[in-house]
mmCIF file of C-alpha atoms in Angstrom:
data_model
loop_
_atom_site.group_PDB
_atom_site.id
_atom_site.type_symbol
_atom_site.label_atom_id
_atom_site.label_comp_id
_atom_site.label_asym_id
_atom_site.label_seq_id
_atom_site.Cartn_x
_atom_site.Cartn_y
_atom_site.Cartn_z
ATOM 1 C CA UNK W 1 120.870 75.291 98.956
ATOM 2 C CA UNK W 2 123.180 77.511 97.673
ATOM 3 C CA UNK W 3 126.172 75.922 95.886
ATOM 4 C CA UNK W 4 129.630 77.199 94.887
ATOM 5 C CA UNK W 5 131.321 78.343 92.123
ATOM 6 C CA UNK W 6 133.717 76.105 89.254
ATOM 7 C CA UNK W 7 134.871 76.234 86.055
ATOM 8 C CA UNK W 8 135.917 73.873 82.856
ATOM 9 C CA UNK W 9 138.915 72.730 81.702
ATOM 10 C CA UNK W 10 138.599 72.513 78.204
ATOM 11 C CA UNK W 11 141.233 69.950 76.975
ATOM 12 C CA UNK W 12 142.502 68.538 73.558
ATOM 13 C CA UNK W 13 145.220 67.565 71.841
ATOM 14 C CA UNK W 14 146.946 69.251 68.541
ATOM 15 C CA UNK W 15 150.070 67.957 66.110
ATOM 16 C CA UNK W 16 152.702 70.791 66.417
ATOM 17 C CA UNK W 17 150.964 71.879 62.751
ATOM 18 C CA UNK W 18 147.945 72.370 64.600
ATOM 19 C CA UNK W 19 145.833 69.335 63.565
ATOM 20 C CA UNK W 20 143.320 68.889 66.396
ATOM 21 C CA UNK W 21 143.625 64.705 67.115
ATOM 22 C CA UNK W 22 139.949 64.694 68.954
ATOM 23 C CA UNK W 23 138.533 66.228 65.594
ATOM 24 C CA UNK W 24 136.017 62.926 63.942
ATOM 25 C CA UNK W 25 137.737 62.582 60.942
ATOM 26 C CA UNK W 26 136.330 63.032 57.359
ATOM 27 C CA UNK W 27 138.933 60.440 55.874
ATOM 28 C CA UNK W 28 139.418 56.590 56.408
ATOM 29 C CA UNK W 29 142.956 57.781 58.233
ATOM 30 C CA UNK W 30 141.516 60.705 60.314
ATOM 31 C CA UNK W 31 138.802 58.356 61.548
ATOM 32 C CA UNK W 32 141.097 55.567 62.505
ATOM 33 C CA UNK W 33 142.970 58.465 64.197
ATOM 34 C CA UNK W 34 140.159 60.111 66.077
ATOM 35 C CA UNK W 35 139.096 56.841 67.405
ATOM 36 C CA UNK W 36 142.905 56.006 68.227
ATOM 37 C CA UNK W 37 143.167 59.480 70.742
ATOM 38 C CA UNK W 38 139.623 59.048 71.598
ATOM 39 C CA UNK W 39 140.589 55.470 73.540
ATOM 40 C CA UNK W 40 143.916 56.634 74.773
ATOM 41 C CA UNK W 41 141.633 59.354 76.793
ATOM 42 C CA UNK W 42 139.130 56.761 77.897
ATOM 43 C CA UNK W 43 141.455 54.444 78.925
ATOM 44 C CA UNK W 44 143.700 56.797 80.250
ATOM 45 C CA UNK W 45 141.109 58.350 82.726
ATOM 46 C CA UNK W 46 139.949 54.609 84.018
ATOM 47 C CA UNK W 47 143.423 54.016 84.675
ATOM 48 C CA UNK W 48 143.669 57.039 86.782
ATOM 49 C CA UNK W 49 140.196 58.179 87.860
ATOM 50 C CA UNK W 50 142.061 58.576 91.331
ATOM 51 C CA UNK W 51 144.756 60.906 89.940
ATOM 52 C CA UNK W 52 141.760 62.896 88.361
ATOM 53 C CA UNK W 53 139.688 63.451 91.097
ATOM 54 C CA UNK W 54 142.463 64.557 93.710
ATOM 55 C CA UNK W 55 143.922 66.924 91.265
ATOM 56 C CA UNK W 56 140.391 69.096 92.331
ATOM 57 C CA UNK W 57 140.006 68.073 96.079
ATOM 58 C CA UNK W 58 140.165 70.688 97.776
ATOM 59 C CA UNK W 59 137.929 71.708 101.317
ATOM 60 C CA UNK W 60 135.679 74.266 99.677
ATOM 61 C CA UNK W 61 134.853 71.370 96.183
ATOM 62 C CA UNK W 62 133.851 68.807 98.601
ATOM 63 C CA UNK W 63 131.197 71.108 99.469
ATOM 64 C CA UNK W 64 130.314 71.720 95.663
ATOM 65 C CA UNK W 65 130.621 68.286 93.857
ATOM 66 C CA UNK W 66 127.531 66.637 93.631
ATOM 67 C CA UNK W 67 125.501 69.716 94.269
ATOM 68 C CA UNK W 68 123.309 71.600 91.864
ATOM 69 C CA UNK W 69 124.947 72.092 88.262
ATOM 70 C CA UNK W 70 128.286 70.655 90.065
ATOM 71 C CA UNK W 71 129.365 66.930 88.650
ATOM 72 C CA UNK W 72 129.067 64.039 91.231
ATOM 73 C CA UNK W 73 132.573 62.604 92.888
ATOM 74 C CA UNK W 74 132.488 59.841 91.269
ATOM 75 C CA UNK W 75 134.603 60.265 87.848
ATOM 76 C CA UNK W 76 133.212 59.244 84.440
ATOM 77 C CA UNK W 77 132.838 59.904 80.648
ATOM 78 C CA UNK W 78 130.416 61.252 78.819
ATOM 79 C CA UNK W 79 130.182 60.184 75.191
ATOM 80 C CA UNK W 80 126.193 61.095 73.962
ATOM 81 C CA UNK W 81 124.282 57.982 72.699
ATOM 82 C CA UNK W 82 125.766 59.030 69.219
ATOM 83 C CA UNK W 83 129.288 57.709 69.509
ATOM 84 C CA UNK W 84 128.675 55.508 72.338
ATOM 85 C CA UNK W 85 126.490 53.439 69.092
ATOM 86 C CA UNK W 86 129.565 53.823 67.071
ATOM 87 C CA UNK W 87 132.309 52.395 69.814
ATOM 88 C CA UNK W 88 129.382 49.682 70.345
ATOM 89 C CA UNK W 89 129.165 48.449 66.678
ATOM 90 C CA UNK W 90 133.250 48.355 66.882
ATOM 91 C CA UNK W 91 133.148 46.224 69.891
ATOM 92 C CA UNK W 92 130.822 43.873 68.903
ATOM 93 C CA UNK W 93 131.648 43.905 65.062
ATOM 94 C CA UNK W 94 127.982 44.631 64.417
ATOM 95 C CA UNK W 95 126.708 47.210 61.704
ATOM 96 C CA UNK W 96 126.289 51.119 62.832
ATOM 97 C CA UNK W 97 122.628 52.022 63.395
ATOM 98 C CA UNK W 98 122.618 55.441 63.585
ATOM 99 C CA UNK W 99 122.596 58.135 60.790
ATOM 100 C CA UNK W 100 123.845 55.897 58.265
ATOM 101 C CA UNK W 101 123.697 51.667 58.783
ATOM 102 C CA UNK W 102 127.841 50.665 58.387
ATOM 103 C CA UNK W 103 129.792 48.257 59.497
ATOM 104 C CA UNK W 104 132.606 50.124 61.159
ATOM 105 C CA UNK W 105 136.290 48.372 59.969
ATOM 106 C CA UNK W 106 139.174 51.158 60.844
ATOM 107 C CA UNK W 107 141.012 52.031 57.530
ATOM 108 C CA UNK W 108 137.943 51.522 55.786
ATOM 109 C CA UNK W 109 135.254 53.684 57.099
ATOM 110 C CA UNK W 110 134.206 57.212 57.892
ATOM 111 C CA UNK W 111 132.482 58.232 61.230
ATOM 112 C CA UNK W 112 129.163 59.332 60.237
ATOM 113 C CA UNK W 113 128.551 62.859 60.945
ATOM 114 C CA UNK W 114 126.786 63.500 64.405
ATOM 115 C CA UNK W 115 125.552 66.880 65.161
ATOM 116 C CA UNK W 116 127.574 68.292 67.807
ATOM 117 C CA UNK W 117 124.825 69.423 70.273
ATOM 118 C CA UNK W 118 124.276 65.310 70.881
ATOM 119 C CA UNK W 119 127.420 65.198 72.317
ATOM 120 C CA UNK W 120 126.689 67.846 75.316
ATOM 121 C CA UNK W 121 123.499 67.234 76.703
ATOM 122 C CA UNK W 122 124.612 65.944 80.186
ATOM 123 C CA UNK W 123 125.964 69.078 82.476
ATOM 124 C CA UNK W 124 126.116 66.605 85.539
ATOM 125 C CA UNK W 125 128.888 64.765 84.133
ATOM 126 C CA UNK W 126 132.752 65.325 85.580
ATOM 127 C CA UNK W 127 134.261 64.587 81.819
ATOM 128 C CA UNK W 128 132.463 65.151 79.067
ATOM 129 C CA UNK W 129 133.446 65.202 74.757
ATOM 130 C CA UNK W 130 131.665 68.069 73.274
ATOM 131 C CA UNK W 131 132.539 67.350 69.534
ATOM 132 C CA UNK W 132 136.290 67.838 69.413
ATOM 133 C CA UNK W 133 137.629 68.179 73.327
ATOM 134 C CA UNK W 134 136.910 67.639 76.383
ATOM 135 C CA UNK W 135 135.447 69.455 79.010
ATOM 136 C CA UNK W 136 136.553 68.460 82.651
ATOM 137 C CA UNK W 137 134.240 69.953 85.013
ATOM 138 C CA UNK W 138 135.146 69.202 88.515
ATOM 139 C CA UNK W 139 136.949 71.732 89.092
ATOM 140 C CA UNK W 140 136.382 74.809 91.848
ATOM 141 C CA UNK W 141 136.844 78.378 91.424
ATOM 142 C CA UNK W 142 139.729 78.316 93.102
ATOM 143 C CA UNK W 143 141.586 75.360 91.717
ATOM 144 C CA UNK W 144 144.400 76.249 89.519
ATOM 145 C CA UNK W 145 144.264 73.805 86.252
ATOM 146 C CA UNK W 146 147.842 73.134 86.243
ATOM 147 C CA UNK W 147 147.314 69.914 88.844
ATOM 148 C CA UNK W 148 144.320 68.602 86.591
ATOM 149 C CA UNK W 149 146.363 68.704 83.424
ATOM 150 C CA UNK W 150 149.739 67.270 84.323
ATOM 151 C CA UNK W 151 147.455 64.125 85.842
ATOM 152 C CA UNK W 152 145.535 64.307 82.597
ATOM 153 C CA UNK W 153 148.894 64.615 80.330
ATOM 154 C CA UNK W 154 150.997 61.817 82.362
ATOM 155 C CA UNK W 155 147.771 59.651 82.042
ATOM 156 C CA UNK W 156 147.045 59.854 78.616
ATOM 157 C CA UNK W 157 151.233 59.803 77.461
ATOM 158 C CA UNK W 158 150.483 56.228 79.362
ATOM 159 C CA UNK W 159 148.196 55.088 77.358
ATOM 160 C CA UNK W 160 149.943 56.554 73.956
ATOM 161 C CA UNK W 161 152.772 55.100 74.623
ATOM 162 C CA UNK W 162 151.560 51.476 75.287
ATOM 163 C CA UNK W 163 149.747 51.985 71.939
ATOM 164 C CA UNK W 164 152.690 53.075 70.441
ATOM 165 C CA UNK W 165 154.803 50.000 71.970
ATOM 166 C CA UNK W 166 152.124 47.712 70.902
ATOM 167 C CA UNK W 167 151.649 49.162 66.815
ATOM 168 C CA UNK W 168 155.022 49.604 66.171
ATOM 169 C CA UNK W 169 155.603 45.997 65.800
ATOM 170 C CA UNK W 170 152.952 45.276 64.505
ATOM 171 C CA UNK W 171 153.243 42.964 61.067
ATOM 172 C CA UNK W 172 149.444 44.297 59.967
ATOM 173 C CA UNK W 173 149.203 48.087 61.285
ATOM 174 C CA UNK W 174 145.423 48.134 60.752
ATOM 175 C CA UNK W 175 144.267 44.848 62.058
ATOM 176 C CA UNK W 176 146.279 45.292 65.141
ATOM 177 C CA UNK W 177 145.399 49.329 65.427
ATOM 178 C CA UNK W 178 141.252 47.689 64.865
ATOM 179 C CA UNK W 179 141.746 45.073 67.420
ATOM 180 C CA UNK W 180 143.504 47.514 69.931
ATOM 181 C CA UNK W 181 140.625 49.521 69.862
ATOM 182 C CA UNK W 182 138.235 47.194 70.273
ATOM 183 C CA UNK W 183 139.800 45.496 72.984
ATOM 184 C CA UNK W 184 140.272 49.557 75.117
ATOM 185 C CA UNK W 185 136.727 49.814 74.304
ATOM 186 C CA UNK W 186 135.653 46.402 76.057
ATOM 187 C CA UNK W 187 138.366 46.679 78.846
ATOM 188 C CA UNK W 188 136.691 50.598 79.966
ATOM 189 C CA UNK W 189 133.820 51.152 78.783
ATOM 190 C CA UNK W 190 132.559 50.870 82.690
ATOM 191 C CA UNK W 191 134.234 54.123 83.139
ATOM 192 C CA UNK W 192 131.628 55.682 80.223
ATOM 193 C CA UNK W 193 128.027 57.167 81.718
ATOM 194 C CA UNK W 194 125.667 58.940 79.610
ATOM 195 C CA UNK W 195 122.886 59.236 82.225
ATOM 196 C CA UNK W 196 122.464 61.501 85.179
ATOM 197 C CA UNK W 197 124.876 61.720 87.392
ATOM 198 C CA UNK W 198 122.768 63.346 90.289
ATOM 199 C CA UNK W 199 120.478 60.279 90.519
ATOM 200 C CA UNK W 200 120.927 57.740 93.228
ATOM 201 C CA UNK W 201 120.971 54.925 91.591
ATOM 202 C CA UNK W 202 123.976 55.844 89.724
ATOM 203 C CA UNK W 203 125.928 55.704 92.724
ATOM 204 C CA UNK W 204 125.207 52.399 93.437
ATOM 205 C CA UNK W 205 125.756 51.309 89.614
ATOM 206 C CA UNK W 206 128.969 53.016 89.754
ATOM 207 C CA UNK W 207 130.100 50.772 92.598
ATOM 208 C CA UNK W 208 128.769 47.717 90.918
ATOM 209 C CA UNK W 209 131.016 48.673 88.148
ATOM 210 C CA UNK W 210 134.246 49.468 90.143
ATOM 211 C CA UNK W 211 134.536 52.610 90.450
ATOM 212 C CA UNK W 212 136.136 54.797 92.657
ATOM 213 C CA UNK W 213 133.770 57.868 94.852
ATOM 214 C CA UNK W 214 136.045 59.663 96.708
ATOM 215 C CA UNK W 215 133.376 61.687 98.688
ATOM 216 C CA UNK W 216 136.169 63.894 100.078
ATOM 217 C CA UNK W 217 139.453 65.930 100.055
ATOM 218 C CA UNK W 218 140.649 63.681 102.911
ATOM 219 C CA UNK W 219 139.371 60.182 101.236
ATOM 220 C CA UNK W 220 140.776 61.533 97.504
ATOM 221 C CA UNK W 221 144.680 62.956 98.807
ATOM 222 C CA UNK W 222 146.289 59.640 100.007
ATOM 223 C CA UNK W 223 146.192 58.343 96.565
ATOM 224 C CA UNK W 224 148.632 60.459 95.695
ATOM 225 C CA UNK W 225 151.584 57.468 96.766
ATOM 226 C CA UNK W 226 149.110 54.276 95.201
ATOM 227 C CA UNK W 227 152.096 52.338 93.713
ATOM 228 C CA UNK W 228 150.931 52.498 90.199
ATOM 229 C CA UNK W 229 151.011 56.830 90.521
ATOM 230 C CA UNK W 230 154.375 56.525 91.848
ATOM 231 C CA UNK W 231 155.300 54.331 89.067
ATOM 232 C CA UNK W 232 153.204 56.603 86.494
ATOM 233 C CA UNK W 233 154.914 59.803 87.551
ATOM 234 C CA UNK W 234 158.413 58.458 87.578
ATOM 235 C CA UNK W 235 158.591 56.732 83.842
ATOM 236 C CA UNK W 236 157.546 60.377 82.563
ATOM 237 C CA UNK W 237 159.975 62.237 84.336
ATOM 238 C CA UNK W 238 156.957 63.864 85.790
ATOM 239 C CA UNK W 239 157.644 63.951 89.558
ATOM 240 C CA UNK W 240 160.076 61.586 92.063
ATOM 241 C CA UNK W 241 158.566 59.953 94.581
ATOM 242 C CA UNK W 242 159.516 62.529 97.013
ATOM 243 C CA UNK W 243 157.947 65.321 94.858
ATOM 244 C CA UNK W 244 154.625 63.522 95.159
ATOM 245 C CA UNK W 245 155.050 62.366 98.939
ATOM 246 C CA UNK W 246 155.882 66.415 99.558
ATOM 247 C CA UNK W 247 152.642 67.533 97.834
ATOM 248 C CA UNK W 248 150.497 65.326 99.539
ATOM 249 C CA UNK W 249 151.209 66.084 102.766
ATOM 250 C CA UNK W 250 151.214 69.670 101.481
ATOM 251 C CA UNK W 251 147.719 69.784 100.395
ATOM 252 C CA UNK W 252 146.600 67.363 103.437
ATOM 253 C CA UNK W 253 148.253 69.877 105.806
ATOM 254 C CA UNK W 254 146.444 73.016 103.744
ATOM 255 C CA UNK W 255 142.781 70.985 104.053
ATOM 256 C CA UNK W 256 143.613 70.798 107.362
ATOM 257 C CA UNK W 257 144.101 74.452 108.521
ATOM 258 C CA UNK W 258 141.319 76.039 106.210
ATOM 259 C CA UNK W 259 138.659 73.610 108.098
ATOM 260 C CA UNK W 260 140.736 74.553 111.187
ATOM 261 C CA UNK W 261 140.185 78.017 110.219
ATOM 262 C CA UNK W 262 136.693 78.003 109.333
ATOM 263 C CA UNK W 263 135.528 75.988 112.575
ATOM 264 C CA UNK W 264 137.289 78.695 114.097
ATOM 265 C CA UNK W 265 135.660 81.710 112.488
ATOM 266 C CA UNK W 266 132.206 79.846 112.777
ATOM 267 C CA UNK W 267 132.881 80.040 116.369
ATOM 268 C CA UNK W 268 133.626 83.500 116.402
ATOM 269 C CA UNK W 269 130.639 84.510 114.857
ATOM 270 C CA UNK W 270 128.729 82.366 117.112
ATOM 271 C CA UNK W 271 130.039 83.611 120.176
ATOM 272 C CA UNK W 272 130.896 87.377 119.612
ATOM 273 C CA UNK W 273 127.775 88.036 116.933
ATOM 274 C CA UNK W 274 124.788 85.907 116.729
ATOM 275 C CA UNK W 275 124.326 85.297 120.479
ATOM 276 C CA UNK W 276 124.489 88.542 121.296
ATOM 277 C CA UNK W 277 122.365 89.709 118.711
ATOM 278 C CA UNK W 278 119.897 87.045 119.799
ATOM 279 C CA UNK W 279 119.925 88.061 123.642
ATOM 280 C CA UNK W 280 119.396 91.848 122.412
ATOM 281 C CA UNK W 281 116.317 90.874 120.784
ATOM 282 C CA UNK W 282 115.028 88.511 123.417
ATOM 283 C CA UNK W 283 115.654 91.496 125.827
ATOM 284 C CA UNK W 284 113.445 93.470 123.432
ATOM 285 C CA UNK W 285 110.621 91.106 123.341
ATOM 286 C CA UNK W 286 110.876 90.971 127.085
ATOM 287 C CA UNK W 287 110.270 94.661 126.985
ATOM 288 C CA UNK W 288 107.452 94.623 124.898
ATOM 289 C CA UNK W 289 105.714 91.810 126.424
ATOM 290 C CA UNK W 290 105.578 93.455 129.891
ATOM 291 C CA UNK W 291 104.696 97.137 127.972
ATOM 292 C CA UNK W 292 101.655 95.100 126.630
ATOM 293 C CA UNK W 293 100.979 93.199 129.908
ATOM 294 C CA UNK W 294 101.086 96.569 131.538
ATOM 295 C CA UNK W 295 98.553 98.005 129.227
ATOM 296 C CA UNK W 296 96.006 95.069 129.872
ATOM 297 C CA UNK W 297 97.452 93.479 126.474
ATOM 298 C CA UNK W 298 98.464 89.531 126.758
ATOM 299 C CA UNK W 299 101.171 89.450 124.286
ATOM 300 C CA UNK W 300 100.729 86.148 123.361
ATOM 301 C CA UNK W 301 102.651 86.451 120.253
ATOM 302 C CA UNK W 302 105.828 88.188 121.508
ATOM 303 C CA UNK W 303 105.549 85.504 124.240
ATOM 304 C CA UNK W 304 105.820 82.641 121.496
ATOM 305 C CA UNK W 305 108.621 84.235 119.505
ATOM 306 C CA UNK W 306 110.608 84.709 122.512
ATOM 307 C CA UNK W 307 110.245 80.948 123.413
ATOM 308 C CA UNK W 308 111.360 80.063 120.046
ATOM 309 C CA UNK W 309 114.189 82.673 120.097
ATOM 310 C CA UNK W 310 115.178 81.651 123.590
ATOM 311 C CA UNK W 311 115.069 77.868 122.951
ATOM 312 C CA UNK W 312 117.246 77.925 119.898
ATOM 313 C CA UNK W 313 120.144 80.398 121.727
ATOM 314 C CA UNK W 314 120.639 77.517 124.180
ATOM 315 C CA UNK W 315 120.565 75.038 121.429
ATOM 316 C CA UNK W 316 122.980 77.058 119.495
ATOM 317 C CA UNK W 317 125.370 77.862 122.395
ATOM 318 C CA UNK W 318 125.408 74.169 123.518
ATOM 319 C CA UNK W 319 126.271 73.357 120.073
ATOM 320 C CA UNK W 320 128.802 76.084 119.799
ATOM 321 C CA UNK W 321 130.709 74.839 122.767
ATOM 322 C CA UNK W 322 130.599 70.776 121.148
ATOM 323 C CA UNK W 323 132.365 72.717 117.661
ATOM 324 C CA UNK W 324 134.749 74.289 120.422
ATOM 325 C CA UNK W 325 135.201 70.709 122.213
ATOM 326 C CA UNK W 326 135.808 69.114 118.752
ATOM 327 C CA UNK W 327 138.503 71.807 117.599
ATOM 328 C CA UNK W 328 140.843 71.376 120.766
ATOM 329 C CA UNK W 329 140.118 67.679 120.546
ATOM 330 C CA UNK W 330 142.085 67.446 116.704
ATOM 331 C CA UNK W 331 144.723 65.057 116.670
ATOM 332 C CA UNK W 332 147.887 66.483 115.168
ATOM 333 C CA UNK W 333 151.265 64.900 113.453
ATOM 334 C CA UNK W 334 149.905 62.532 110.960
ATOM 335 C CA UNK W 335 148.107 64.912 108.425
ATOM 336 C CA UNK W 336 145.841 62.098 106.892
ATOM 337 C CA UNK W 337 144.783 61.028 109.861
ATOM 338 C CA UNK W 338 144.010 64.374 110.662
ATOM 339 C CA UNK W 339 142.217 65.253 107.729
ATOM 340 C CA UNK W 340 139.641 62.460 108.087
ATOM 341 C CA UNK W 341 138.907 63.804 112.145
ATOM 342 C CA UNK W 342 138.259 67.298 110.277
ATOM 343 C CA UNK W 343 136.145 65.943 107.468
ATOM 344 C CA UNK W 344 133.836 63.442 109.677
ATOM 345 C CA UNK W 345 134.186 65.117 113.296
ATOM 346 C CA UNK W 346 134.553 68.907 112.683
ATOM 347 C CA UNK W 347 132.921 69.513 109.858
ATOM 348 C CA UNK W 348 130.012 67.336 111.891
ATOM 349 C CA UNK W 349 129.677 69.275 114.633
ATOM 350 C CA UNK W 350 129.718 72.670 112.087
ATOM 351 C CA UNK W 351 126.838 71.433 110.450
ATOM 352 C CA UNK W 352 124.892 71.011 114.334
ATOM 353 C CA UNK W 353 126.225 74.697 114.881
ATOM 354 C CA UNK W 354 124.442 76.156 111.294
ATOM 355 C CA UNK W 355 121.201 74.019 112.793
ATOM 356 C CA UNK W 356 119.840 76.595 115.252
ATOM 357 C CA UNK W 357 121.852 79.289 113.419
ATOM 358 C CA UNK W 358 119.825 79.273 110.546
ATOM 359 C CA UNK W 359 116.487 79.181 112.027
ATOM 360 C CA UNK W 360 117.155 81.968 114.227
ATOM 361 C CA UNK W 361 118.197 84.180 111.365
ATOM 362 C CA UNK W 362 115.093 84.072 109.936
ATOM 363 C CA UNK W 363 113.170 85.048 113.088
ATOM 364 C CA UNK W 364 115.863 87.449 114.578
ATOM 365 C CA UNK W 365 115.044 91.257 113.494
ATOM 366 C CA UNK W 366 116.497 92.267 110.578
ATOM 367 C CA UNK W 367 118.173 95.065 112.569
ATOM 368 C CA UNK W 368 119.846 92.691 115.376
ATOM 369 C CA UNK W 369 120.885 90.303 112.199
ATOM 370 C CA UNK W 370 124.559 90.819 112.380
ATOM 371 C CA UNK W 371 125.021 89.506 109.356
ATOM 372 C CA UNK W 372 124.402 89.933 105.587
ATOM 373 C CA UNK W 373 121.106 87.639 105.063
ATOM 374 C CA UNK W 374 120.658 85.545 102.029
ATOM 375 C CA UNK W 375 118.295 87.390 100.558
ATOM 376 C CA UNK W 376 120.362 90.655 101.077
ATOM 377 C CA UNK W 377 123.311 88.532 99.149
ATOM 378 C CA UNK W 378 120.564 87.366 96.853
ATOM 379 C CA UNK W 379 118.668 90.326 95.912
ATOM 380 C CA UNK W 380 119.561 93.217 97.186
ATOM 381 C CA UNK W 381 122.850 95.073 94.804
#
């Protein structure tokens, strides 16, 4: 129950005079502007949700995502209700009913104001606007934000420049800028979620809508080569093909030794620490059950514990030795294929070892307890 840590990657974009471009505009221009770099994000992160979401896969985030204040796998935007109403009345060409009823025409109209706090109300969500940039918040404490934002750059540059391609020759700017935007807003708005992103039955509507949960490192990392990334990388002089083949298997082969390492340790501590610490206070019990029995005392209660005790050291060595069985048993020389055996098998048979483990901690004597408890970690400075 207790989660790691992450951080936010607060993103936005600025002219080279400093003119934030995710800033709702106060101005016919600015608003047809806002809206403009607002849909080049949206569609940009549909496009590439895969690109996202392995950019912060990492052994220890699988662990995180989806857990506490954590954002689920599965990548989507939050907008608030507030501007979701406003792309809604553009799509459909229907008035505004929000703050102020409008029909929203680009070049004509202002956004209505929308107080900011509207906008942030969701903390399970992996992408959220909070009034003039984004927050992306899938990433772990240990994830450097350079991978996030070249995935997030290349992306959106895609989406900017097929704008650009498509406006420039364009006879009537507006129409065609109005139409553009109306037709990104209709072609991803699947990839928008406002809800909570904890709750079940998102999952399953996120399927329904198409898209992609990458429930792991080992599921997310392949994607790296998809075609259209390859293609994406290479038209913005962003990586070669080889560059991105290289740091796949580089970051398949790193998943792959820190759950090596960790089944490892886990054994350790299993074998060198908790048993014996276990057997030193069953041999104590022992003691004090036949002082007791000696003195005309039954000793029922010792008795019990040590059953308990004694049951769940056999449970935990027999597990112990499966996590042992499972380590040698790891295939080796195709990374990906290694990665899944680590991430379904390993990781499996860790989760059978922490089983017994953590019910004997909290019946073991705090002085046999080899091992900072919770609590201690907790609550104690």
């Amino acid at each position: 129950g207790v989660n790691g840590s992450g951080k936010h990657n607060n993103w936005s974009m600025a002219t080279d005079t400093g003119v934030n471009l995710l800033s709702p505009g106060e101005t016919p221009y600015e608003t047809a502007q806002f809206l403009l770099f607002l849909c080049a994000v949206i569609k940009a992160v549909d496009d590439y949700q895969d690109l996202l979401r392995l950019s912060v896969a990492t052994a220890g985030n699988d662990h995180r995502l989806g857990a506490n204040e954590a954002p689920p796998a599965v990548v989507s935007i939050f907008l608030g209700d507030e501007l979701m109403g406003i792309l809604d009345a553009i799509e459909n060409d229907t008035p505004y009913c929000g703050t102020k009823k409008t029909t929203m025409k680009l070049g004509v109209d202002v956004l209505p104001r929308f107080p900011r706090d509207t906008t942030d109300r969701n903390r399970t969500s992996p992408f959220a606007f909070t009034g003039n940039k984004f927050e992306f918040r899938m990433l772990g404490s240990s994830n450097s934000i350079a991978c996030a934002n070249i995935m997030l750059n290349a992306a959106v540059a895609e989406s900017l420049k097929i704008y650009a391609d498509r406006l420039e020759g364009a006879e009537d700017f507006e129409t065609a800028l109005h139409d553009m935007i109306k037709k990104t807003i209709k072609d991803h708005k699947r990839i928008i979620f406002n809800g909570n992103g904890y709750d079940e039955s998102w999952v399953v509507e996120a399927e329904k809508r198409g898209l992609l949960n990458f429930k792991s490192a080992a599921d997310a990392f392949p994607h790296y080569v998809d075609q259209k990334n390859l293609d994406l990388f290479a038209k913005h002089n962003v990586y070669t093909a080889e560059e991105i083949h290289s740091r796949m298997e580089t970051q398949l082969e790193e998943y792959n030794k820190i759950l090596h390492i960790e089944a490892m340790t886990m054994s350790d501590m299993v074998r060198e620490e908790i048993t014996p610490a276990c057997i030193a206070f069953e041999s104590e019990l022992a003691g004090t059950i036949n002082s007791k029995k000696a003195a005309g005392v039954s000793g029922g209660m010792e008795a019990g514990l040590l059953g308990k005790v004694s049951e769940l050291t056999e449970e935990l060595y027999a597990k112990n030795t499966a996590l042992d069985e499972a380590i040698a048993a790891a295939p080796s020389g195709d990374n990906t294929e290694t990665a899944h055996y680590y991430h379904n098998t390993v990781i499996a048979a860790m989760d059978a070892v922490r089983a017994p483990a953590d019910k004997l901690e909290g019946l073991v004597g705090k002085k046999f307890w080899p091992f900072p408890t919770y609590s201690d970690i907790l609550f104690y400075v």
